[in-house]
Coordinates of N, CA and C in Angstrom, one line a residue:
X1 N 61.3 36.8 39.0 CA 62.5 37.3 39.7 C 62.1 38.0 40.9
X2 N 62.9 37.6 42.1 CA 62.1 38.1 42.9 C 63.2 39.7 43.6
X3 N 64.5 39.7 43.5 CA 64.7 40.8 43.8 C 66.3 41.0 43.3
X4 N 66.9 42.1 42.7 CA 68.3 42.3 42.9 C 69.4 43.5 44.3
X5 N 69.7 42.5 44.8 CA 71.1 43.4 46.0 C 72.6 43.5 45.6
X6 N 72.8 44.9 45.5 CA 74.2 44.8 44.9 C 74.7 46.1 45.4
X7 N 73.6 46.3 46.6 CA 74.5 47.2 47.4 C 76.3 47.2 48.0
X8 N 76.6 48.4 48.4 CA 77.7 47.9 49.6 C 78.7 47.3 48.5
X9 N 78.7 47.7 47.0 CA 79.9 46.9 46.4 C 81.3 48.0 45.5
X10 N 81.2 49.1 45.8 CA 81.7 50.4 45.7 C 81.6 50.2 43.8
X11 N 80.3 49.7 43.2 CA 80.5 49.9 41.9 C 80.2 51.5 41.6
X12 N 80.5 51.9 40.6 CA 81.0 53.4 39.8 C 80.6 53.4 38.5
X13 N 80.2 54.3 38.2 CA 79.3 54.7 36.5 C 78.0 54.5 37.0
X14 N 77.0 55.0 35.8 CA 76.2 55.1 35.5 C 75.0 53.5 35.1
X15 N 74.0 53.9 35.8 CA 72.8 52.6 36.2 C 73.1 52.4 34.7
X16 N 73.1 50.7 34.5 CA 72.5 50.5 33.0 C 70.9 50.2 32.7
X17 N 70.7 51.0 31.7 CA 69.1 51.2 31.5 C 68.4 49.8 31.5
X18 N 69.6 48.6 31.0 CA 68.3 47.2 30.8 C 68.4 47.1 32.1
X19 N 68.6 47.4 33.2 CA 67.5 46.6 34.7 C 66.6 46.9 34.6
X20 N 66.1 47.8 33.3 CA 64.4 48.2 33.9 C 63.6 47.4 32.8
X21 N 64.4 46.5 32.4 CA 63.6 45.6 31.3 C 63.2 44.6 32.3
X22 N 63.7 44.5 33.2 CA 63.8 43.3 34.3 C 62.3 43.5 34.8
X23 N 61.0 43.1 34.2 CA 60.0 43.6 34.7 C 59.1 42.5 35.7
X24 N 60.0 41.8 35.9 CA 59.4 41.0 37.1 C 59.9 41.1 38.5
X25 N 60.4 42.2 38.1 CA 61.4 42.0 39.6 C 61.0 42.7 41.0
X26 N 60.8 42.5 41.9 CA 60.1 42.7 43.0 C 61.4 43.8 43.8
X27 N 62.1 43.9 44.1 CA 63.3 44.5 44.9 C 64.2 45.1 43.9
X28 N 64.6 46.2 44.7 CA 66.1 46.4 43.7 C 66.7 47.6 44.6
X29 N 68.2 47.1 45.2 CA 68.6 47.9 46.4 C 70.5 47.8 45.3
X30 N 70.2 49.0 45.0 CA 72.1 49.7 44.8 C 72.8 51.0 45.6
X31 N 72.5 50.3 46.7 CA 72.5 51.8 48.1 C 74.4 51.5 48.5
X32 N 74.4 52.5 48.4 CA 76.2 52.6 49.0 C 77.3 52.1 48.0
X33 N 77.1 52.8 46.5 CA 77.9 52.2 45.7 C 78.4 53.9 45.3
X34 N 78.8 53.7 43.9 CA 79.5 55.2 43.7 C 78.9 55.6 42.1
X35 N 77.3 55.3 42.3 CA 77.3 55.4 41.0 C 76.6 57.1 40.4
X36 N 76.9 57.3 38.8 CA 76.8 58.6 38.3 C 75.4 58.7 38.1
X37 N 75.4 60.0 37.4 CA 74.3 60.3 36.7 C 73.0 59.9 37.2
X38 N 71.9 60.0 36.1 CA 70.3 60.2 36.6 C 69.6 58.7 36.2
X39 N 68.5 58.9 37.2 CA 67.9 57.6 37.6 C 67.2 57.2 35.9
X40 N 67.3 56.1 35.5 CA 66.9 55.6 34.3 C 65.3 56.0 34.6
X41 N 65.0 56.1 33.0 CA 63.6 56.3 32.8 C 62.8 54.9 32.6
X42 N 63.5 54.4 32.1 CA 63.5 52.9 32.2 C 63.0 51.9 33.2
X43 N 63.1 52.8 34.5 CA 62.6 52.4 36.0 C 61.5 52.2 35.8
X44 N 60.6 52.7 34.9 CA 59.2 52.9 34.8 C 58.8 52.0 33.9
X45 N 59.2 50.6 33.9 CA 59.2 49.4 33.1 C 59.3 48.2 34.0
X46 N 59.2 48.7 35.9 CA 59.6 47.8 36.3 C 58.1 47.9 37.4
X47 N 56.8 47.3 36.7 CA 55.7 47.1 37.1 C 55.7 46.6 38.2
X48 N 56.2 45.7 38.6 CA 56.1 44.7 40.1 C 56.9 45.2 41.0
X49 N 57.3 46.0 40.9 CA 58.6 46.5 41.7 C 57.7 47.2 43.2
X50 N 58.5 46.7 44.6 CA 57.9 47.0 45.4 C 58.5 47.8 46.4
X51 N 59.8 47.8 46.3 CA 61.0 48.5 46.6 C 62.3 48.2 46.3
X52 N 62.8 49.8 46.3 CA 64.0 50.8 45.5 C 64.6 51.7 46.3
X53 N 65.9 50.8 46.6 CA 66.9 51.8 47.4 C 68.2 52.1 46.0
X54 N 67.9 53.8 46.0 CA 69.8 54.2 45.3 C 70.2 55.0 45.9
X55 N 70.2 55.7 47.2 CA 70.7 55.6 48.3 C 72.3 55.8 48.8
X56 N 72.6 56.8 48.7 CA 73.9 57.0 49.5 C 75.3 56.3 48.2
X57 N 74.7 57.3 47.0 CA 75.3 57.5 45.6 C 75.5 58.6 45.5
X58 N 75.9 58.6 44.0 CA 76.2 60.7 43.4 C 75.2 60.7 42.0
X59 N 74.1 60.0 42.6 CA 73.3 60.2 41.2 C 72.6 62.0 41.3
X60 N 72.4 62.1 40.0 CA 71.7 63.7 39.7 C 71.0 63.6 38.8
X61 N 70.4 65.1 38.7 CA 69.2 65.2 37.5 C 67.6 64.7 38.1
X62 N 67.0 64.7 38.1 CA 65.4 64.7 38.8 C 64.8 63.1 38.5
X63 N 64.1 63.5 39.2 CA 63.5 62.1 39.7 C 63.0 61.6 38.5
X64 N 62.6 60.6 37.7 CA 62.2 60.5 36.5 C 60.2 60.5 36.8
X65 N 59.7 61.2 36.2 CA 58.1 61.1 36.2 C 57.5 59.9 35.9
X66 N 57.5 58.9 35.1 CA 57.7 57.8 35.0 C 57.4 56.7 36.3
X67 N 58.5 57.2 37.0 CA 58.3 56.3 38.7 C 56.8 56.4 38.7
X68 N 55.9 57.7 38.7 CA 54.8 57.8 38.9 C 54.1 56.3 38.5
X69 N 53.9 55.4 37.9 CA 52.8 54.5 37.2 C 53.4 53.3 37.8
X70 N 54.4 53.1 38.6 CA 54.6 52.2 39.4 C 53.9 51.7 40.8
X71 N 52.6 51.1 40.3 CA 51.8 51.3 41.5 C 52.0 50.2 43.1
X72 N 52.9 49.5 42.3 CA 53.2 48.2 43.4 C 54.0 49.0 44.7
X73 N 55.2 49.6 44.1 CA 56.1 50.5 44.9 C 55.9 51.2 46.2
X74 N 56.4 50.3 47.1 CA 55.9 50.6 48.7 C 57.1 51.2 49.5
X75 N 58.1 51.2 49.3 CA 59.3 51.6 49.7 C 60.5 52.5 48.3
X76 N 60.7 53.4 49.0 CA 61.6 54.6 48.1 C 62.4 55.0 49.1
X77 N 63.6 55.2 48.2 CA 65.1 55.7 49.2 C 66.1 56.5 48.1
X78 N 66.1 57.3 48.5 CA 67.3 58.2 47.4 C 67.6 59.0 47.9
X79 N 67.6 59.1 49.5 CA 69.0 59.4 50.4 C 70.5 60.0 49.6
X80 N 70.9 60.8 50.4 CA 72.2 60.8 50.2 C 73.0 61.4 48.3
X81 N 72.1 62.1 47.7 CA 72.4 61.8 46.1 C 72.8 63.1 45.8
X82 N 72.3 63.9 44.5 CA 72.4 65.1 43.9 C 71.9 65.5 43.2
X83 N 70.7 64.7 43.8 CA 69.0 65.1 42.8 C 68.7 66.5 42.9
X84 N 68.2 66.7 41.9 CA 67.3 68.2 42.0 C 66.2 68.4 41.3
X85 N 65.3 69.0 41.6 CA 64.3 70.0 41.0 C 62.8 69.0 41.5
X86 N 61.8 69.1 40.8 CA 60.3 68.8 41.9 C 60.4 67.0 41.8
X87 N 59.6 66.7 42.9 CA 59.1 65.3 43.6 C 58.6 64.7 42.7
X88 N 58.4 63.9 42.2 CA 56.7 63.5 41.1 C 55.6 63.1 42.6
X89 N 54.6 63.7 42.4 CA 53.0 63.9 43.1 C 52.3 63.1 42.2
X90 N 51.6 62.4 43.3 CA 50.6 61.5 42.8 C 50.8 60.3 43.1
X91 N 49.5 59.4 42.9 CA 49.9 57.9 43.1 C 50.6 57.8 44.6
X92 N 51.8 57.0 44.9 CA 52.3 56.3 45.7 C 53.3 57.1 46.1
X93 N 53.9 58.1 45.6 CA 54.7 59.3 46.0 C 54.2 60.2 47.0
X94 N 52.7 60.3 47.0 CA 52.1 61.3 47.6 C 52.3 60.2 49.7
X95 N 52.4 59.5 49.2 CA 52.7 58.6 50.8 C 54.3 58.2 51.0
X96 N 54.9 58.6 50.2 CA 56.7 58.6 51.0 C 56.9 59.6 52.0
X97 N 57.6 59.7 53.0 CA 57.9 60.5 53.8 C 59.0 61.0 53.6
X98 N 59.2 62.6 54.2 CA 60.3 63.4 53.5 C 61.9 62.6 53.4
X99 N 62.1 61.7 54.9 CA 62.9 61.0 55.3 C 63.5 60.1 54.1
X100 N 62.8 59.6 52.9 CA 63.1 58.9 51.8 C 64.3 60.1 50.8
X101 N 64.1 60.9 50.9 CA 64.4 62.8 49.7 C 65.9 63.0 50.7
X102 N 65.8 62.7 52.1 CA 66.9 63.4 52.7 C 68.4 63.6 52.0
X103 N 69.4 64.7 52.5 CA 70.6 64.5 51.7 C 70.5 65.1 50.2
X104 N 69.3 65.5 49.8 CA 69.7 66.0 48.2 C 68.8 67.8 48.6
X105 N 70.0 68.6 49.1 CA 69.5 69.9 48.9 C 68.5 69.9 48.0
X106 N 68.6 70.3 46.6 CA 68.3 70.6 45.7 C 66.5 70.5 45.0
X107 N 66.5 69.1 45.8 CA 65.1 68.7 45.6 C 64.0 69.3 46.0
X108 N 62.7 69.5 45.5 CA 61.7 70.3 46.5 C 60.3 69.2 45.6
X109 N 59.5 70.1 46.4 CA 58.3 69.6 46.1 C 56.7 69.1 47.1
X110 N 55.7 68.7 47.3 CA 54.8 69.0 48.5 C 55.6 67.9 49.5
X111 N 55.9 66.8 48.9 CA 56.4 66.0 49.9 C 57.6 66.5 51.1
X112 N 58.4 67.2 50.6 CA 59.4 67.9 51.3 C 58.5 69.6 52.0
X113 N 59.4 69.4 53.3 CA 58.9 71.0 54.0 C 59.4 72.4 53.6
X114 N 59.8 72.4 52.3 CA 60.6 73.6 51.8 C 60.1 73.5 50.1
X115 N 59.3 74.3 49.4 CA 60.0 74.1 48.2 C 61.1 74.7 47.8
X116 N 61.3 75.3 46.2 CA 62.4 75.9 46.0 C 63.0 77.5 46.9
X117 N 61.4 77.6 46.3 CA 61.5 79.2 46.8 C 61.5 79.3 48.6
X118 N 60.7 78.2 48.9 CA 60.9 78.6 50.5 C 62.1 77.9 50.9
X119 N 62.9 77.3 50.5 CA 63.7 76.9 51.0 C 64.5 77.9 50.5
X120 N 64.8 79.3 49.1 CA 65.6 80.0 49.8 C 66.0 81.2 50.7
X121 N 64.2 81.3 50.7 CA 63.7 81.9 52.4 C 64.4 82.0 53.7
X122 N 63.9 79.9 53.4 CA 64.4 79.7 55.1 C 66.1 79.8 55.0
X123 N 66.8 79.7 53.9 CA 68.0 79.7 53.7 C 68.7 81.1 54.2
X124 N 67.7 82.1 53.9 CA 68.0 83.5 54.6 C 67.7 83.7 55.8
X125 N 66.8 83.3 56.3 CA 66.0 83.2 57.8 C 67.3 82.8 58.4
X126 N 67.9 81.5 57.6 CA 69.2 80.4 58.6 C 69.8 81.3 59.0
X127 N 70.5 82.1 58.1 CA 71.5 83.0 57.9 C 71.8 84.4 58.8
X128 N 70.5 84.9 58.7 CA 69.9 85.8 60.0 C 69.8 84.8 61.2
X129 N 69.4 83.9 61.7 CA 69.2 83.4 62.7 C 70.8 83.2 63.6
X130 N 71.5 82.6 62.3 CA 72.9 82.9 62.5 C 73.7 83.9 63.1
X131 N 73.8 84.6 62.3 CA 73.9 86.4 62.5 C 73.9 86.7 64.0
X132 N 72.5 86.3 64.4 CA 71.8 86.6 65.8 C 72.5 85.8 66.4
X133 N 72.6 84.2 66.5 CA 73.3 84.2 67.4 C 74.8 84.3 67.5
X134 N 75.6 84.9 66.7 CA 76.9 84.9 66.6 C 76.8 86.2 67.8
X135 N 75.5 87.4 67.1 CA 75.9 88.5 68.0 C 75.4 88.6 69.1
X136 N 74.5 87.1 69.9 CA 74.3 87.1 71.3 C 75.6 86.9 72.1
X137 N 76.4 85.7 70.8 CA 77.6 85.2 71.5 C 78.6 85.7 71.7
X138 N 78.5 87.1 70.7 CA 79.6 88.4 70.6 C 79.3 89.0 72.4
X139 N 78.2 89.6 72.0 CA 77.4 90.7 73.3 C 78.0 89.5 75.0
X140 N 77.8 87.9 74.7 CA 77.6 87.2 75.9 C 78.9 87.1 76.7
X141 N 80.1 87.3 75.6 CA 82.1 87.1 75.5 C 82.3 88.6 76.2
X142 N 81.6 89.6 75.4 CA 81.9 90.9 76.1 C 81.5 91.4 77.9
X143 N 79.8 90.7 78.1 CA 79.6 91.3 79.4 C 80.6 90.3 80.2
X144 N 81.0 89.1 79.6 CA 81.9 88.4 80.4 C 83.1 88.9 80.8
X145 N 83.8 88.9 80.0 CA 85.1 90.2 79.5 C 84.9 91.3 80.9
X146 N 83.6 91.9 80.6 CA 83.6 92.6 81.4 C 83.4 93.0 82.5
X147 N 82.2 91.7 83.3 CA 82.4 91.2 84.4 C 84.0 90.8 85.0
X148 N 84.8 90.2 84.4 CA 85.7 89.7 84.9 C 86.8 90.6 85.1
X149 N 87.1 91.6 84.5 CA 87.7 93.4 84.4 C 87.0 93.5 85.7
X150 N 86.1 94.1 86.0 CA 85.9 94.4 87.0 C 86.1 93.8 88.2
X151 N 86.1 92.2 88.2 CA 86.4 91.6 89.2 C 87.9 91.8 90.2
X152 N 89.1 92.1 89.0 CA 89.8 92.1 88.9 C 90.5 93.2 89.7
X153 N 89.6 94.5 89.3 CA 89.9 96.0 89.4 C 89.5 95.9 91.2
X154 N 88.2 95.3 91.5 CA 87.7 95.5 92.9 C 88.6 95.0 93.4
X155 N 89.0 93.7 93.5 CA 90.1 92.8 94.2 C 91.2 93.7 94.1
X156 N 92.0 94.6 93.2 CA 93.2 95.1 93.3 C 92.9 96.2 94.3
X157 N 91.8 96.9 94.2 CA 91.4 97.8 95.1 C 91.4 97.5 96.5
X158 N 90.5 96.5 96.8 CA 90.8 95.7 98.3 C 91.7 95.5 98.6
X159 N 92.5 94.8 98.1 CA 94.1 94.2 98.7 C 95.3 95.5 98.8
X160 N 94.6 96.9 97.7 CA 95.3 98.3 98.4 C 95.1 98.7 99.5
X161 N 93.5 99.1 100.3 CA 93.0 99.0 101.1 C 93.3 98.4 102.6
X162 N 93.7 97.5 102.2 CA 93.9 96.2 103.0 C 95.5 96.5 104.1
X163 N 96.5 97.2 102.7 CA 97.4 97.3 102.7 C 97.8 98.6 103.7
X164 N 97.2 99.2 103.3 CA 97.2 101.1 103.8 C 96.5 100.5 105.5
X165 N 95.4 99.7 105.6 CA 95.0 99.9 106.7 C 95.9 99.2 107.8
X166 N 97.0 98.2 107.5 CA 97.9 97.2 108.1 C 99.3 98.3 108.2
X167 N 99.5 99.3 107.1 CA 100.1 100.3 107.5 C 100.1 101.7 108.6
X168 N 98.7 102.1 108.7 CA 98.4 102.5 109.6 C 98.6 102.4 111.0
X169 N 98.0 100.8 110.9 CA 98.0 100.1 112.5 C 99.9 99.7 112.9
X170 N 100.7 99.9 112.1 CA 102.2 99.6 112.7 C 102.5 101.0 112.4
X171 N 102.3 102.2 112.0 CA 102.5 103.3 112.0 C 102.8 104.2 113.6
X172 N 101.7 103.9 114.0 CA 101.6 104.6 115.5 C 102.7 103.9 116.5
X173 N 102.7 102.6 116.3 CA 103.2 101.6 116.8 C 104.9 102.3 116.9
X174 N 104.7 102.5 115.3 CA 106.8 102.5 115.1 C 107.0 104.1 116.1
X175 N 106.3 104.8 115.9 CA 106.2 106.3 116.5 C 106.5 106.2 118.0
X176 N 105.4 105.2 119.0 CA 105.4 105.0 120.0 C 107.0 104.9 120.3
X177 N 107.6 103.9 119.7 CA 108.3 103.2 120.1 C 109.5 103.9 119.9
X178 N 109.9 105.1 118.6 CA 110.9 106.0 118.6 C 110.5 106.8 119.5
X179 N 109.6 107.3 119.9 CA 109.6 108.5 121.4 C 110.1 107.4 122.5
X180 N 109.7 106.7 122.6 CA 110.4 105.9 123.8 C 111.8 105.4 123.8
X181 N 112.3 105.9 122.7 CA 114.0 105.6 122.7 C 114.6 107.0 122.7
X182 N 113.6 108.0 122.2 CA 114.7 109.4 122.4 C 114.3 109.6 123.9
X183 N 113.5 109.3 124.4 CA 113.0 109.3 126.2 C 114.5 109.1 126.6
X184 N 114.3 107.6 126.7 CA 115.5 106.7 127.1 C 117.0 107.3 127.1
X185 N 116.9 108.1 125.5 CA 118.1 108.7 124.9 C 118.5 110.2 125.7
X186 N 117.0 111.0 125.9 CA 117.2 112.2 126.8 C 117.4 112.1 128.4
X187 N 117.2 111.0 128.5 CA 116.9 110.4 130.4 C 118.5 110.1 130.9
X188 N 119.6 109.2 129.3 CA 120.7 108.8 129.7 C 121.5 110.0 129.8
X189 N 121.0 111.5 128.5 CA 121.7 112.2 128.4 C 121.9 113.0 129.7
X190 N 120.2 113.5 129.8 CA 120.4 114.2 131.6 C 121.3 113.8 132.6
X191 N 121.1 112.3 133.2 CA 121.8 111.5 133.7 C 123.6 111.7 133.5
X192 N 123.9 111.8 132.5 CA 125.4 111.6 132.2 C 125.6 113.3 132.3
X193 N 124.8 114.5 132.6 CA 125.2 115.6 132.4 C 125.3 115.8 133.9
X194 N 124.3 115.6 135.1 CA 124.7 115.3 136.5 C 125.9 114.8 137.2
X195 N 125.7 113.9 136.2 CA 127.0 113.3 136.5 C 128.6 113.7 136.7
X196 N 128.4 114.4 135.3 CA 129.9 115.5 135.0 C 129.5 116.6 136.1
X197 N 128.5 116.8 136.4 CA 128.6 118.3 137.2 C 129.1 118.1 138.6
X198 N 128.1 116.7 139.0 CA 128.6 116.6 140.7 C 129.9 116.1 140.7
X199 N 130.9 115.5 139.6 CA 132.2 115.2 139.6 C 133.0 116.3 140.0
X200 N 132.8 117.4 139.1 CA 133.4 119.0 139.2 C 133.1 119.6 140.3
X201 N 131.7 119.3 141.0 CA 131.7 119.9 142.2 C 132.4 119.3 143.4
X202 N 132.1 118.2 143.1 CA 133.3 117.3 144.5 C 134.7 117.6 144.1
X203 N 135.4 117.8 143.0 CA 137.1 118.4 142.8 C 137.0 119.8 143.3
X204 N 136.3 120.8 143.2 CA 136.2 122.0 143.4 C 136.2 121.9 144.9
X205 N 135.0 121.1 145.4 CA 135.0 121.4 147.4 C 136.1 120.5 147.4
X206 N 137.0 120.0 147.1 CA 138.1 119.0 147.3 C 139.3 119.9 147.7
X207 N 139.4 120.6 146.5 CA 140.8 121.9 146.4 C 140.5 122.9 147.7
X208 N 139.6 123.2 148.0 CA 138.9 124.3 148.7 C 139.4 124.0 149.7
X209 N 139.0 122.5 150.0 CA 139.4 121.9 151.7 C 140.9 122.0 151.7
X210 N 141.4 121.4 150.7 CA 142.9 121.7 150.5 C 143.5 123.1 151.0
X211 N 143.1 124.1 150.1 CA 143.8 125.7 150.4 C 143.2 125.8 152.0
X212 N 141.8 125.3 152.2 CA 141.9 125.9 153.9 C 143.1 125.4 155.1
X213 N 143.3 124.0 154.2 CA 143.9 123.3 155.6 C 145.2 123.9 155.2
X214 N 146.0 124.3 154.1 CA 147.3 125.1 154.0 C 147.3 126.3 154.5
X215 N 146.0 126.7 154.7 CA 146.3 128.4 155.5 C 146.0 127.8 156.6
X216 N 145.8 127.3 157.6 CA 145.7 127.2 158.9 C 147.2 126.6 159.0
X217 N 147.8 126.0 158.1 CA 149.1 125.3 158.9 C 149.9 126.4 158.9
X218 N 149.8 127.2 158.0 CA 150.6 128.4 157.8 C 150.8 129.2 159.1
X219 N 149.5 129.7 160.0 CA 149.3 130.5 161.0 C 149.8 129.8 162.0

């Protein structure tokens, strides 16, 4: 037999243990289906087997030790699952790359860059790292904040500034220009007070000439 594909078919439940009786089988890909539970132990019955995708499932429970004695096994994938606890080391495992394990928190072991414990290390490091930058991004919101307050405050200041000194310059201006109407106003009043005087004085030498020329007619 040279391989079974039955990816991609949204089957559900749990592997049945006789595929691993299937011991001639060279391939075996059930990637992208919906299936449960832990990888058969049974897997370790399948001598020729040269690649094994289960893959972007909800399988759990650990890798079976077993896989170890599968020495044909060139390709591994169990992406995407709900595996946990150590890798099996040794044999042909010790040459998968972490990229095969991706997607299952849980898992540790030399193949992966984290074991348990340091992964929940780096899980606190994350956390702190976090932390930090929330409060760069806190500290970065505020000098902004506060750059821009201040922007705000100088501009309002200028445009006061601005204001007072445009008031100034028509200040003198309006001043000028009221003395030169009370001028105007004192110049018409002078004028209109001459006026009444030399009227009074021409009636007065008027009457005068009058009474003289009545006493001479008299005589």
């Amino acid at each position: 037999m040279s391989g079974i594909d039955l990816s991609c078919n949204n089957f559900s439940g749990k592997i049945p243990l006789g595929i691993g009786n299937l011991s001639n089988m060279h391939s075996l890909n059930l990637s992208h289906n919906c299936l449960l539970g832990p990888i058969p132990k049974t897997f370790g019955n399948l001598k020729q087997i040269e690649s094994m995708d289960l893959s972007n499932n909800f399988l759990s429970g650990n890798i079976p030790q077993e896989l170890v004695c599968l020495y044909t096994l060139e390709v591994f994938s169990v992406v995407n699952n709900n595996l946990s606890g150590e890798v099996p080391s040794g044999a042909q495992f010790g040459g998968f790359i972490e990229s095969s394990y991706e997607g299952n928190p849980h898992l540790s072991g030399t193949q992966l860059r984290k074991s348990c414990r340091s992964g929940k290390s780096s899980g606190s490091t994350n956390l702190l790292d976090h932390g930090e930058d929330d409060g760069f991004m806190d500290m970065t919101a505020f000098y902004a904040s506060l750059t821009t307050t201040f922007l705000v405050v100088l501009l309002g200041l200028v445009t006061v500034l601005l204001s007072c000194s445009d008031l100034r310059r028509e200040l003198p201006t309006t001043l000028v220009d009221d003395k030169e109407d009370d001028e105007v106003k004192d110049e018409k009043s002078n004028f209109s007070s001459d006026d009444v005087i030399k009227e009074d004085l021409d009636q007065i030498m008027t009457q005068m000439r009058l009474k003289e020329s009545v006493v001479n007619d008299s005589n």
